[in-house]
Tab-separated table of C-alpha atoms and ligand atoms in Angstrom:
chain	number	residue	atom	x	y	z
A	1	MET	CA	0.000	0.000	0.000
A	2	ALA	CA	2.763	2.373	0.996
A	3	LEU	CA	4.517	1.586	-2.254
A	4	ALA	CA	1.374	2.190	-4.226
A	5	VAL	CA	0.900	5.544	-2.564
A	6	LEU	CA	4.488	6.505	-3.282
A	7	PHE	CA	3.985	5.480	-6.898
A	8	LEU	CA	0.857	7.573	-7.237
A	9	VAL	CA	2.597	10.577	-5.746
A	10	ALA	CA	5.643	10.156	-7.958
A	11	ALA	CA	3.820	9.635	-11.260
A	12	PRO	CA	3.865	12.761	-13.440
A	13	TYR	CA	0.398	11.944	-14.837
A	14	PRO	CA	-3.012	11.320	-13.259
A	15	PRO	CA	-3.624	7.542	-12.927
A	16	ALA	CA	-7.012	8.045	-14.568
A	17	LEU	CA	-5.271	9.270	-17.702
A	18	ALA	CA	-3.284	6.049	-18.024
A	19	GLU	CA	-6.438	4.010	-17.519
A	20	ARG	CA	-8.316	5.970	-20.160
A	21	VAL	CA	-5.598	5.349	-22.726
A	22	VAL	CA	-4.061	1.956	-21.936
A	23	GLY	CA	-7.171	0.413	-20.390
A	24	THR	CA	-9.447	1.564	-23.204
A	25	ALA	CA	-7.100	0.339	-25.954
A	26	LEU	CA	-6.957	-3.088	-24.328
A	27	ARG	CA	-10.698	-3.310	-23.664
A	28	ASP	CA	-12.158	-1.891	-26.879
A	29	GLY	CA	-10.224	-3.943	-29.427
A	30	VAL	CA	-10.923	-1.254	-32.015
A	31	ALA	CA	-7.525	-1.644	-33.686
A	32	TYR	CA	-8.275	-5.302	-34.404
A	33	SER	CA	-11.786	-4.829	-35.774
A	34	ARG	CA	-10.582	-1.882	-37.821
A	35	LEU	CA	-7.755	-3.956	-39.298
A	36	GLN	CA	-10.282	-6.575	-40.324
A	37	ASP	CA	-12.290	-3.876	-42.057
A	38	LEU	CA	-9.236	-2.463	-43.861
A	39	THR	CA	-7.959	-5.833	-45.018
A	40	ASP	CA	-11.275	-7.415	-45.976
A	41	SER	CA	-13.094	-4.418	-47.421
A	42	VAL	CA	-10.233	-2.392	-48.954
A	43	GLY	CA	-7.675	-5.175	-49.432
A	44	PRO	CA	-4.359	-4.806	-51.290
A	45	ARG	CA	-3.151	-1.197	-51.524
A	46	LEU	CA	-0.270	-1.023	-53.967
A	47	THR	CA	0.739	2.578	-54.676
A	48	GLY	CA	-1.088	3.918	-57.730
A	49	SER	CA	-3.776	1.223	-57.611
A	50	PRO	CA	-7.515	1.718	-57.042
A	51	GLY	CA	-6.992	-0.082	-53.705
A	52	ALA	CA	-4.552	2.586	-52.524
A	53	GLU	CA	-7.031	5.339	-53.375
A	54	ALA	CA	-9.832	3.415	-51.664
A	55	ALA	CA	-7.623	3.217	-48.571
A	56	VAL	CA	-7.232	7.008	-48.530
A	57	ALA	CA	-11.023	7.423	-48.610
A	58	TRP	CA	-11.416	4.698	-45.973
A	59	ALA	CA	-8.964	6.391	-43.609
A	60	LEU	CA	-10.643	9.804	-43.955
A	61	GLN	CA	-13.975	8.182	-43.149
A	62	LYS	CA	-12.625	6.391	-40.054
A	63	PHE	CA	-10.982	9.531	-38.691
A	64	GLN	CA	-14.276	11.336	-39.157
A	65	GLU	CA	-16.114	8.593	-37.248
A	66	ASP	CA	-13.562	9.002	-34.456
A	67	GLY	CA	-14.045	12.769	-34.265
A	68	VAL	CA	-10.478	13.393	-35.431
A	69	SER	CA	-9.992	16.107	-38.039
A	70	ALA	CA	-8.178	14.788	-41.120
A	71	HIS	CA	-7.216	15.864	-44.599
A	72	THR	CA	-5.085	14.653	-47.500
A	73	GLU	CA	-1.766	16.127	-48.601
A	74	PRO	CA	-0.578	15.468	-52.162
A	75	ALA	CA	2.211	13.103	-53.136
A	76	THR	CA	3.248	12.270	-56.691
A	77	VAL	CA	3.880	8.541	-56.714
A	78	PRO	CA	5.242	5.872	-59.043
A	79	HIS	CA	2.777	3.524	-60.708
A	80	TRP	CA	4.177	0.064	-61.173
A	81	VAL	CA	1.803	-2.747	-62.060
A	82	ARG	CA	2.273	-6.493	-61.838
A	83	GLY	CA	1.192	-8.721	-64.719
A	84	GLU	CA	1.577	-12.339	-65.630
A	85	GLU	CA	4.471	-13.976	-63.796
A	86	ARG	CA	5.719	-17.493	-64.309
A	87	ALA	CA	8.954	-19.363	-64.671
A	88	GLU	CA	9.976	-22.874	-65.612
A	89	LEU	CA	13.053	-24.895	-64.872
A	90	LEU	CA	13.853	-26.593	-68.195
A	91	PRO	CA	14.593	-30.322	-68.185
A	92	ALA	CA	18.228	-31.301	-68.733
A	93	LYS	CA	20.535	-34.178	-67.848
A	94	GLY	CA	19.864	-34.918	-64.163
A	95	VAL	CA	17.334	-32.088	-63.987
A	96	ALA	CA	13.563	-32.581	-63.968
A	97	GLY	CA	11.469	-29.772	-65.378
A	98	LEU	CA	9.489	-27.795	-62.820
A	99	LYS	CA	7.101	-24.881	-62.654
A	100	LEU	CA	8.857	-22.401	-60.335
A	101	ALA	CA	7.303	-20.236	-57.613
A	102	VAL	CA	8.315	-16.681	-58.501
A	103	THR	CA	6.951	-13.150	-58.193
A	104	ALA	CA	8.200	-9.967	-59.846
A	105	LEU	CA	10.130	-7.476	-57.754
A	106	GLY	CA	8.559	-4.028	-57.603
A	107	GLY	CA	10.187	-1.769	-60.200
A	108	SER	CA	11.164	-4.631	-62.479
A	109	PRO	CA	10.589	-4.246	-66.195
A	110	GLY	CA	8.680	-7.022	-67.925
A	111	THR	CA	10.076	-9.593	-70.311
A	112	PRO	CA	9.155	-9.727	-74.005
A	113	SER	CA	5.821	-11.527	-74.353
A	114	ASP	CA	7.568	-14.782	-75.292
A	115	GLY	CA	9.745	-14.560	-72.176
A	116	ILE	CA	13.490	-14.767	-71.665
A	117	GLU	CA	15.598	-17.886	-71.353
A	118	GLY	CA	19.024	-18.322	-69.834
A	119	ASP	CA	21.381	-20.363	-67.708
A	120	ILE	CA	21.402	-19.684	-63.995
A	121	VAL	CA	24.588	-18.467	-62.338
A	122	GLU	CA	24.632	-18.312	-58.549
A	123	VAL	CA	26.211	-15.550	-56.465
A	124	HIS	CA	25.920	-14.647	-52.784
A	125	THR	CA	27.211	-11.083	-52.779
A	126	LEU	CA	27.499	-8.150	-55.157
A	127	ALA	CA	31.272	-8.657	-55.056
A	128	GLU	CA	30.874	-12.232	-56.330
A	129	LEU	CA	28.789	-10.880	-59.196
A	130	GLN	CA	31.516	-8.379	-60.072
A	131	ALA	CA	34.099	-11.171	-59.993
A	132	LEU	CA	32.159	-13.035	-62.704
A	133	GLY	CA	33.123	-10.353	-65.194
A	134	ALA	CA	32.127	-11.142	-68.779
A	135	SER	CA	30.882	-14.612	-67.876
A	136	ALA	CA	27.668	-13.048	-66.459
A	137	LYS	CA	26.682	-11.917	-69.955
A	138	GLY	CA	23.395	-13.419	-71.111
A	139	LYS	CA	22.964	-15.372	-67.885
A	140	ILE	CA	20.181	-15.129	-65.329
A	141	VAL	CA	21.926	-14.146	-62.107
A	142	PHE	CA	20.609	-15.929	-59.025
A	143	PHE	CA	21.260	-14.091	-55.754
A	144	ASN	CA	21.302	-16.692	-53.004
A	145	HIS	CA	21.785	-15.904	-49.321
A	146	ALA	CA	21.455	-17.266	-45.799
A	147	MET	CA	18.748	-15.153	-44.181
A	148	SER	CA	17.357	-17.225	-41.319
A	149	THR	CA	16.127	-14.754	-38.695
A	150	ALA	CA	14.152	-11.512	-38.636
A	151	SER	CA	16.946	-9.460	-37.146
A	152	GLY	CA	20.529	-10.264	-36.376
A	153	LYS	CA	23.606	-8.771	-37.871
A	154	THR	CA	24.614	-11.688	-40.084
A	155	THR	CA	21.355	-13.640	-40.495
A	156	GLY	CA	18.642	-10.977	-40.552
A	157	TYR	CA	16.760	-9.042	-43.213
A	158	GLY	CA	19.128	-6.105	-42.948
A	159	ALA	CA	22.100	-8.305	-43.765
A	160	PHE	CA	20.743	-9.298	-47.181
A	161	VAL	CA	18.205	-6.728	-48.344
A	162	ASP	CA	20.824	-5.029	-50.523
A	163	LEU	CA	20.817	-8.099	-52.770
A	164	ARG	CA	17.177	-7.368	-53.602
A	165	THR	CA	17.383	-3.583	-53.828
A	166	HIS	CA	20.630	-3.393	-55.830
A	167	GLY	CA	21.421	-6.888	-57.128
A	168	PRO	CA	19.260	-6.782	-60.274
A	169	ALA	CA	20.647	-3.347	-61.290
A	170	GLU	CA	24.182	-4.676	-60.880
A	171	ALA	CA	23.290	-7.788	-62.885
A	172	ALA	CA	21.983	-5.537	-65.673
A	173	LYS	CA	25.248	-3.577	-65.684
A	174	ALA	CA	27.128	-6.875	-65.989
A	175	GLY	CA	25.155	-7.749	-69.131
A	176	ALA	CA	22.936	-10.404	-67.559
A	177	ALA	CA	19.570	-11.254	-69.123
A	178	GLY	CA	17.638	-11.353	-65.847
A	179	ALA	CA	17.835	-11.830	-62.108
A	180	PHE	CA	16.325	-14.014	-59.419
A	181	VAL	CA	16.618	-13.074	-55.763
A	182	ARG	CA	16.039	-15.685	-53.104
A	183	SER	CA	13.058	-14.571	-51.010
A	184	LEU	CA	13.996	-12.518	-47.981
A	185	ALA	CA	11.996	-14.726	-45.672
A	186	THR	CA	12.091	-16.751	-42.487
A	187	ALA	CA	9.397	-19.202	-43.599
A	188	SER	CA	8.035	-20.402	-46.898
A	189	PHE	CA	5.583	-22.826	-48.398
A	190	ARG	CA	6.842	-21.972	-51.871
A	191	SER	CA	5.457	-18.488	-51.332
A	192	PRO	CA	7.838	-15.959	-52.921
A	193	HIS	CA	8.301	-12.625	-51.083
A	194	THR	CA	8.317	-9.511	-53.251
A	195	GLY	CA	9.832	-6.101	-52.471
A	196	ALA	CA	11.260	-3.118	-54.282
A	197	THR	CA	14.327	-3.240	-56.464
A	198	ASP	CA	16.040	-0.041	-57.623
A	199	PHE	CA	17.268	0.811	-61.097
A	200	ALA	CA	18.892	4.203	-61.552
A	201	GLU	CA	17.340	6.546	-64.091
A	202	GLY	CA	18.733	5.743	-67.529
A	203	ALA	CA	20.767	2.737	-66.289
A	204	PRO	CA	20.268	-0.711	-67.844
A	205	LYS	CA	17.412	-2.829	-66.434
A	206	VAL	CA	16.666	-6.528	-66.461
A	207	PRO	CA	13.550	-8.470	-65.497
A	208	ALA	CA	13.895	-9.378	-61.816
A	209	ALA	CA	11.880	-11.753	-59.675
A	210	ALA	CA	11.910	-13.153	-56.190
A	211	ILE	CA	12.049	-16.928	-56.085
A	212	SER	CA	10.745	-19.116	-53.261
A	213	THR	CA	13.367	-20.359	-50.826
A	214	GLU	CA	12.538	-23.958	-51.811
A	215	ASP	CA	13.245	-23.299	-55.484
A	216	ALA	CA	16.376	-21.356	-54.537
A	217	ASP	CA	17.582	-24.414	-52.617
A	218	LEU	CA	16.840	-26.575	-55.668
A	219	PHE	CA	18.950	-24.295	-57.916
A	220	HIS	CA	21.762	-24.513	-55.396
A	221	ARG	CA	21.635	-28.333	-55.193
A	222	LEU	CA	21.582	-28.739	-58.961
A	223	LEU	CA	24.447	-26.296	-59.514
A	224	ALA	CA	26.470	-27.993	-56.756
A	225	LYS	CA	26.338	-31.279	-58.658
A	226	GLY	CA	27.373	-29.567	-61.858
A	227	ALA	CA	24.042	-29.714	-63.669
A	228	GLN	CA	22.955	-27.168	-66.243
A	229	VAL	CA	20.227	-25.045	-64.679
A	230	ARG	CA	18.355	-23.345	-67.477
A	231	VAL	CA	15.203	-21.327	-66.867
A	232	LYS	CA	12.513	-19.587	-68.865
A	233	LEU	CA	10.866	-16.523	-67.320
A	234	TRP	CA	7.796	-14.508	-68.309
A	235	LEU	CA	6.979	-11.231	-66.506
A	236	GLY	CA	4.186	-8.886	-67.544
A	237	CYS	CA	4.959	-6.112	-65.064
A	238	LYS	CA	5.546	-2.523	-66.169
A	239	THR	CA	5.944	1.035	-64.927
A	240	LEU	CA	3.243	3.493	-65.994
A	241	PRO	CA	3.501	7.295	-65.696
A	242	ASP	CA	3.526	8.731	-62.148
A	243	VAL	CA	0.148	9.492	-60.604
A	244	GLN	CA	-1.164	11.881	-57.979
A	245	SER	CA	-1.905	10.261	-54.663
A	246	ALA	CA	-1.913	11.425	-51.059
A	247	ASN	CA	-0.861	11.048	-47.458
A	248	VAL	CA	-3.696	11.164	-44.944
A	249	VAL	CA	-2.924	13.623	-42.138
A	250	ALA	CA	-5.019	13.706	-38.966
A	251	GLU	CA	-4.669	15.809	-35.840
A	252	VAL	CA	-5.738	16.056	-32.234
A	253	ARG	CA	-4.917	19.658	-31.479
A	254	GLY	CA	-2.930	20.439	-28.339
A	255	ARG	CA	-4.602	22.452	-25.573
A	256	GLU	CA	-1.558	24.494	-24.561
A	257	LYS	CA	1.150	24.170	-27.205
A	258	PRO	CA	-0.736	23.277	-30.373
A	259	GLU	CA	2.217	24.295	-32.526
A	260	GLU	CA	4.337	21.529	-30.996
A	261	VAL	CA	3.762	18.223	-32.768
A	262	VAL	CA	4.144	14.597	-31.718
A	263	LEU	CA	4.137	12.785	-35.050
A	264	LEU	CA	2.871	9.218	-35.387
A	265	GLY	CA	3.304	7.520	-38.737
A	266	ALA	CA	2.502	4.276	-40.534
A	267	HIS	CA	2.100	3.488	-44.209
A	268	LEU	CA	-1.212	3.036	-45.924
A	269	ASP	CA	0.138	1.406	-49.077
A	270	SER	CA	0.975	-2.295	-49.190
A	271	TRP	CA	2.223	-4.854	-51.641
A	272	ASP	CA	-0.379	-6.328	-53.932
A	273	LEU	CA	0.073	-10.046	-53.310
A	274	ALA	CA	-2.216	-10.120	-50.282
A	275	GLN	CA	-4.086	-7.919	-47.801
A	276	GLY	CA	-1.160	-6.043	-46.269
A	277	ALA	CA	-2.345	-7.008	-42.787
A	278	ILE	CA	0.976	-6.978	-40.945
A	279	ASP	CA	2.708	-4.667	-43.447
A	280	ASP	CA	1.453	-2.197	-42.690
A	281	GLY	CA	-2.261	-2.398	-42.012
A	282	ALA	CA	-1.396	-3.183	-38.410
A	283	GLY	CA	0.728	-0.049	-38.072
A	284	ALA	CA	-2.005	2.074	-39.623
A	285	VAL	CA	-4.682	0.924	-37.189
A	286	ILE	CA	-2.276	1.242	-34.257
A	287	VAL	CA	-1.581	4.931	-34.886
A	288	MET	CA	-5.241	5.549	-35.736
A	289	GLU	CA	-6.099	4.102	-32.328
A	290	ALA	CA	-3.726	6.580	-30.678
A	291	ALA	CA	-5.572	9.445	-32.387
A	292	ARG	CA	-8.984	8.024	-31.484
A	293	LEU	CA	-8.084	7.692	-27.820
A	294	ALA	CA	-6.351	11.072	-27.626
A	295	ALA	CA	-9.401	12.733	-29.170
A	296	GLN	CA	-11.522	11.416	-26.284
A	297	LEU	CA	-9.334	12.979	-23.585
A	298	ARG	CA	-10.672	15.980	-21.689
A	299	PRO	CA	-8.717	18.125	-21.454
A	300	ALA	CA	-6.842	17.421	-24.679
A	301	PRO	CA	-3.108	16.680	-24.340
A	302	ARG	CA	-0.827	19.703	-24.018
A	303	ARG	CA	0.687	19.315	-27.513
A	304	THR	CA	-0.728	18.284	-30.874
A	305	ILE	CA	-0.741	14.599	-31.788
A	306	ARG	CA	-0.544	14.283	-35.559
A	307	VAL	CA	-1.062	10.968	-37.321
A	308	VAL	CA	0.219	10.582	-40.862
A	309	LEU	CA	-0.738	7.580	-42.978
A	310	PHE	CA	1.981	7.711	-45.603
A	311	MET	CA	1.580	6.627	-49.209
A	312	ASN	CA	4.254	4.736	-51.156
A	313	GLU	CA	6.578	3.470	-48.436
A	314	GLU	CA	7.020	0.184	-50.244
A	315	ASN	CA	8.251	1.306	-53.627
A	316	GLY	CA	9.468	4.878	-53.590
A	317	LEU	CA	8.916	6.652	-50.252
A	318	ALA	CA	7.201	9.499	-52.112
A	319	GLY	CA	4.820	10.154	-49.204
A	320	GLY	CA	7.559	10.374	-46.591
A	321	LYS	CA	9.611	12.703	-48.752
A	322	ALA	CA	6.591	14.870	-49.603
A	323	TYR	CA	5.690	15.239	-45.917
A	324	ALA	CA	9.226	16.234	-44.880
A	325	LYS	CA	9.388	18.772	-47.715
A	326	ALA	CA	5.970	20.291	-47.081
A	327	HIS	CA	6.560	20.522	-43.309
A	328	ALA	CA	10.256	21.443	-43.260
A	329	ALA	CA	9.489	24.867	-41.756
A	330	GLU	CA	7.777	23.294	-38.748
A	331	ALA	CA	10.282	20.456	-38.336
A	332	PRO	CA	11.900	22.260	-35.359
A	333	ARG	CA	8.507	22.057	-33.631
A	334	HIS	CA	8.185	18.307	-34.224
A	335	VAL	CA	9.118	17.254	-30.683
A	336	ALA	CA	9.142	13.525	-31.512
A	337	ALA	CA	8.274	11.112	-34.321
A	338	LEU	CA	7.261	7.474	-34.002
A	339	GLU	CA	6.629	5.117	-36.912
A	340	SER	CA	4.636	1.932	-36.515
A	341	ASP	CA	5.809	-0.404	-39.279
A	342	SER	CA	6.899	-3.547	-37.491
A	343	GLY	CA	3.873	-5.771	-37.819
A	344	ALA	CA	1.257	-6.813	-35.308
A	345	GLY	CA	3.433	-8.489	-32.683
A	346	ARG	CA	3.319	-7.715	-28.978
A	347	PRO	CA	5.321	-4.786	-27.601
A	348	LEU	CA	8.674	-5.478	-25.939
A	349	GLY	CA	9.869	-2.030	-24.872
A	350	ILE	CA	10.776	1.454	-25.925
A	351	VAL	CA	13.659	2.610	-28.124
A	352	LEU	CA	14.772	6.249	-28.220
A	353	ARG	CA	16.897	8.364	-30.526
A	354	ALA	CA	17.280	11.681	-28.742
A	355	GLY	CA	20.004	13.927	-27.420
A	356	GLY	CA	20.843	14.407	-23.737
A	357	ASP	CA	19.226	12.052	-21.278
A	358	GLY	CA	15.952	11.405	-23.048
A	359	LYS	CA	15.397	8.217	-21.093
A	360	ALA	CA	15.335	10.115	-17.799
A	361	LEU	CA	12.587	12.356	-19.155
A	362	LEU	CA	10.397	9.556	-20.504
A	363	ALA	CA	11.046	6.852	-17.891
A	364	PRO	CA	8.652	8.209	-15.209
A	365	TRP	CA	5.822	7.909	-17.734
A	366	LEU	CA	6.336	4.245	-18.613
A	367	ALA	CA	4.871	2.481	-15.545
A	368	PRO	CA	1.395	2.082	-17.135
A	369	LEU	CA	3.030	-0.081	-19.809
A	370	GLN	CA	3.946	-2.757	-17.261
A	371	THR	CA	0.557	-4.286	-17.937
A	372	VAL	CA	1.463	-4.797	-21.623
A	373	GLY	CA	5.083	-5.793	-21.034
A	374	ALA	CA	6.701	-2.699	-22.504
A	375	ALA	CA	7.602	-0.481	-19.550
A	376	SER	CA	11.344	-0.388	-20.085
A	377	PHE	CA	13.871	0.808	-22.623
A	378	VAL	CA	15.350	-1.826	-24.920
A	379	ASP	CA	18.189	-1.886	-27.426
A	380	GLY	CA	17.605	-1.056	-31.031
A	381	GLU	CA	17.429	1.788	-33.472
A	382	ALA	CA	14.402	4.072	-33.320
A	383	GLY	CA	13.036	5.317	-36.615
A	384	GLY	CA	11.183	4.155	-39.698
A	385	ALA	CA	11.349	4.572	-43.456
A	386	ASP	CA	8.646	7.233	-43.779
A	387	ILE	CA	9.995	9.401	-40.969
A	388	SER	CA	13.636	8.923	-42.006
A	389	PRO	CA	13.596	12.213	-44.007
A	390	LEU	CA	13.021	13.962	-40.646
A	391	GLY	CA	16.287	12.567	-39.256
A	392	PRO	CA	18.488	15.191	-40.934
A	393	LEU	CA	16.123	17.793	-39.409
A	394	GLN	CA	17.007	16.493	-35.927
A	395	VAL	CA	13.562	15.278	-34.958
A	396	PRO	CA	13.865	12.871	-31.992
A	397	PHE	CA	12.683	9.345	-32.847
A	398	VAL	CA	10.832	6.999	-30.512
A	399	SER	CA	9.879	3.404	-31.311
A	400	VAL	CA	7.785	0.790	-29.594
A	401	ARG	CA	9.818	-2.301	-30.329
A	402	GLN	CA	7.685	-5.349	-31.112
A	403	ASP	CA	8.162	-9.081	-31.183
A	404	ASN	CA	8.999	-9.662	-34.851
A	405	THR	CA	9.915	-13.334	-34.628
A	406	HIS	CA	7.402	-14.250	-37.333
A	407	TYR	CA	7.266	-10.949	-39.202
A	408	PHE	CA	9.412	-12.145	-42.101
A	409	ASP	CA	7.458	-15.381	-42.413
A	410	LEU	CA	4.724	-13.243	-43.967
A	411	HIS	CA	6.304	-9.932	-45.041
A	412	HIS	CA	5.651	-9.001	-48.721
A	413	SER	CA	4.145	-12.408	-49.477
A	414	ALA	CA	0.739	-13.801	-50.393
A	415	ALA	CA	0.473	-14.954	-46.767
A	416	ASP	CA	0.203	-11.424	-45.306
A	417	THR	CA	-3.473	-11.793	-44.424
A	418	PHE	CA	-5.669	-10.787	-41.485
A	419	ASP	CA	-5.920	-14.289	-39.985
A	420	LYS	CA	-2.227	-14.069	-38.974
A	421	VAL	CA	-2.921	-11.214	-36.558
A	422	ASP	CA	-3.310	-11.920	-32.845
A	423	ARG	CA	-5.933	-9.662	-31.283
A	424	ASP	CA	-4.293	-9.454	-27.877
A	425	ALA	CA	-0.813	-8.693	-29.219
A	426	LEU	CA	-2.184	-5.987	-31.528
A	427	SER	CA	-4.209	-4.403	-28.706
A	428	ARG	CA	-1.151	-4.333	-26.467
A	429	THR	CA	0.956	-2.595	-29.074
A	430	ALA	CA	-1.860	-0.138	-29.808
A	431	ALA	CA	-2.021	0.589	-26.072
A	432	ALA	CA	1.738	1.094	-25.857
A	433	VAL	CA	1.953	3.398	-28.882
A	434	SER	CA	-1.063	5.383	-27.708
A	435	TRP	CA	0.380	5.844	-24.236
A	436	VAL	CA	3.819	6.852	-25.510
A	437	ALA	CA	2.149	9.409	-27.790
A	438	VAL	CA	0.044	10.857	-24.997
A	439	SER	CA	3.086	10.936	-22.697
A	440	LEU	CA	5.199	12.846	-25.231
A	441	ALA	CA	2.319	15.228	-25.854
A	442	GLU	CA	1.539	15.786	-22.183
A	443	MET	CA	4.930	15.871	-20.402
A	444	GLU	CA	6.224	19.233	-19.304
A	445	GLY	CA	9.527	19.164	-21.151
A	446	THR	CA	10.485	17.832	-24.554
A	447	LEU	CA	13.236	15.482	-25.692
A	448	VAL	CA	16.570	17.070	-26.538
A	449	ARG	CA	17.117	17.035	-30.291
A	450	PRO	CA	19.716	14.531	-31.486
A	451	PRO	CA	22.505	15.252	-33.968
A	452	PRO	CA	21.222	15.081	-37.552
A	453	THR	CA	21.300	11.767	-39.374
A	454	PRO	CA	22.984	11.930	-42.785
A	455	PRO	CA	20.364	12.263	-45.526
A	456	ARG	CA	19.655	8.890	-47.080
A	457	GLN	CA	19.124	8.051	-50.711
A	458	ARG	CA	16.873	5.222	-49.760
A	459	ALA	CA	14.610	4.427	-46.901
A	460	ALA	CA	15.515	3.118	-43.518
A	461	PRO	CA	14.490	-0.441	-42.854
A	462	ASP	CA	11.072	-1.885	-43.009
A	463	GLN	CA	12.953	-3.941	-40.586
A	464	PRO	CA	11.336	-3.913	-37.197
A	465	GLN	CA	14.181	-4.955	-34.966
A	466	PRO	CA	17.093	-3.004	-36.222
A	467	ALA	CA	20.504	-4.567	-36.094
A	468	ALA	CA	23.294	-2.816	-34.222
A	469	THR	CA	24.468	-1.325	-37.505
A	470	PRO	CA	21.638	0.163	-39.495
A	471	PRO	CA	21.222	-1.539	-42.856
A	472	ARG	CA	21.999	0.659	-45.831
A	473	SER	CA	18.514	0.384	-47.139
A	474	ASN	CA	15.417	-1.307	-46.105
A	475	ARG	CA	12.206	-1.501	-48.000
B	1	ZN	ZN1	6.062	-1.673	-44.058
C-alpha cells in the first residue's frame, strides 16, 4: 500500500489518464476490428492502384467517425503494375522440369511476351557478381543468401536486403539477361516474397523476380552437382507514368502548445500479393487508435498529436519525402516522431533516438506499460522509413519495439493476411503506442534534439528490430 501511494505521488500523470488510454485500448479492441475492415473491405493497396485510393477514402472516413480532423496532402507517386508472372526450370541431364514459384520485384521491367531464357549463375554477394566479369553476360543471375532470422547482424533481413534492392541493377550492368533473388523470408511454403528493387534513371534494367526459398535451394543443389540449370521466365509487369496520390494527415490539437507536434506515422500502401495485414495495415490501425483515444481525452493533451498515414513506403517513399518537404518549416517544432511499421506483434519495450538524457525524461511515464510488457527501454534503433527524411532535421525518434519473430514469415508475401494477426498482441501494441504518444504530448519538457542523421538516398528499414548497424537500405 505504501509503495502504491508513493507510486501515485511520484507519477507525473493522473492515474485516470493512463487508464483511459491503456485500459481503453486493451478493452475496446478497435484496432483489431478496424484492421479486419481495412484488409477485408479495402484489401491490397499497392501505390497507384484503385486499392490505394480506396484506402485514402477509408482512412478519412474512419478519422471522421472518431471525431479526429483529417485531410489529404498530395504526393506524386510511381505507378508500377504487376502482370503475368511465371517461370519454368527446363529439363536437362539430371534435372527434372518444374514450374517455379516466382513473383516480380517491384520496379522490375517485364520480359518480351515470349519470355526470356538463360542459364542460372549463382552468387551470394554483389562482389561475387563483379568477380564473374564477362561470364555473367546473357545469364540469369541468381542471388542466393542465408537469411534465417528476422533481425541479427549476419542472419537478418538487414544483412541481405541489398541483394534485392541493388542486385538486379548490378546484374543488368554486368550484361545479364535477368535476375532471381532468393526470397527474404524466415518461412516459406513456396510463397515468394516480393519487395522493391532499384534501377537508376537511364541505367540498364533486367527483369527481376523473387524466387521461393525452396526453389532457390533446388537451384543450389543442382548447380552444386554440376548440372545445367536453365530457366525460362515470363513477366508482364511494367511502370506506368507517375500518378497523384496522397498522405492522410489527422490531428488532435494540443490544448496548450498546439504548434508543438508529436508525429505518429505508418504506411497506408501495401504490396499487392495479399491484404497487407501486418505490413502495414497493423501499423495504420495502431496509430489511428492513438488518435482516437487522444481525441476522447478531456482536457486534450498539451501538444498536438498528428497521425500521418503515408503513401508509397514500399516502392518509392514518395509520401515520406513529400511530408518532410511540405513541413520542413515546422520540423523544429516536431518534438518527436514514431513510426509503426513492425507488424502486429506484442510490444517489448521502448527505443529512443534523442540527445541528452531522453530516457530520464520519458522513464517516469512508462509504468502504465507494465501491464502490456513494454515499460522499459530496450536496445535497437528508433526510426522508420517514412519518418527517415526527418532525421536530418534532428527530430527525436521513438519506437515501440515489437516481437517480430514471425514478421518475415509473412512480409511481402501472399500470406500477409488478417488471420495471422493476434488480437491481444495488436491491442497491447496499440495501447503502448497510444500511451507513448500521450506521454510525449503531455509531459512538461520535450526530448533534446539529437545530432542530424545523414540524408539517405533510400529508406531506412522496413525492418522492425534493427541490427546494431543500421542496414543501408530497407524496404
Ligand atoms: Zn512496411
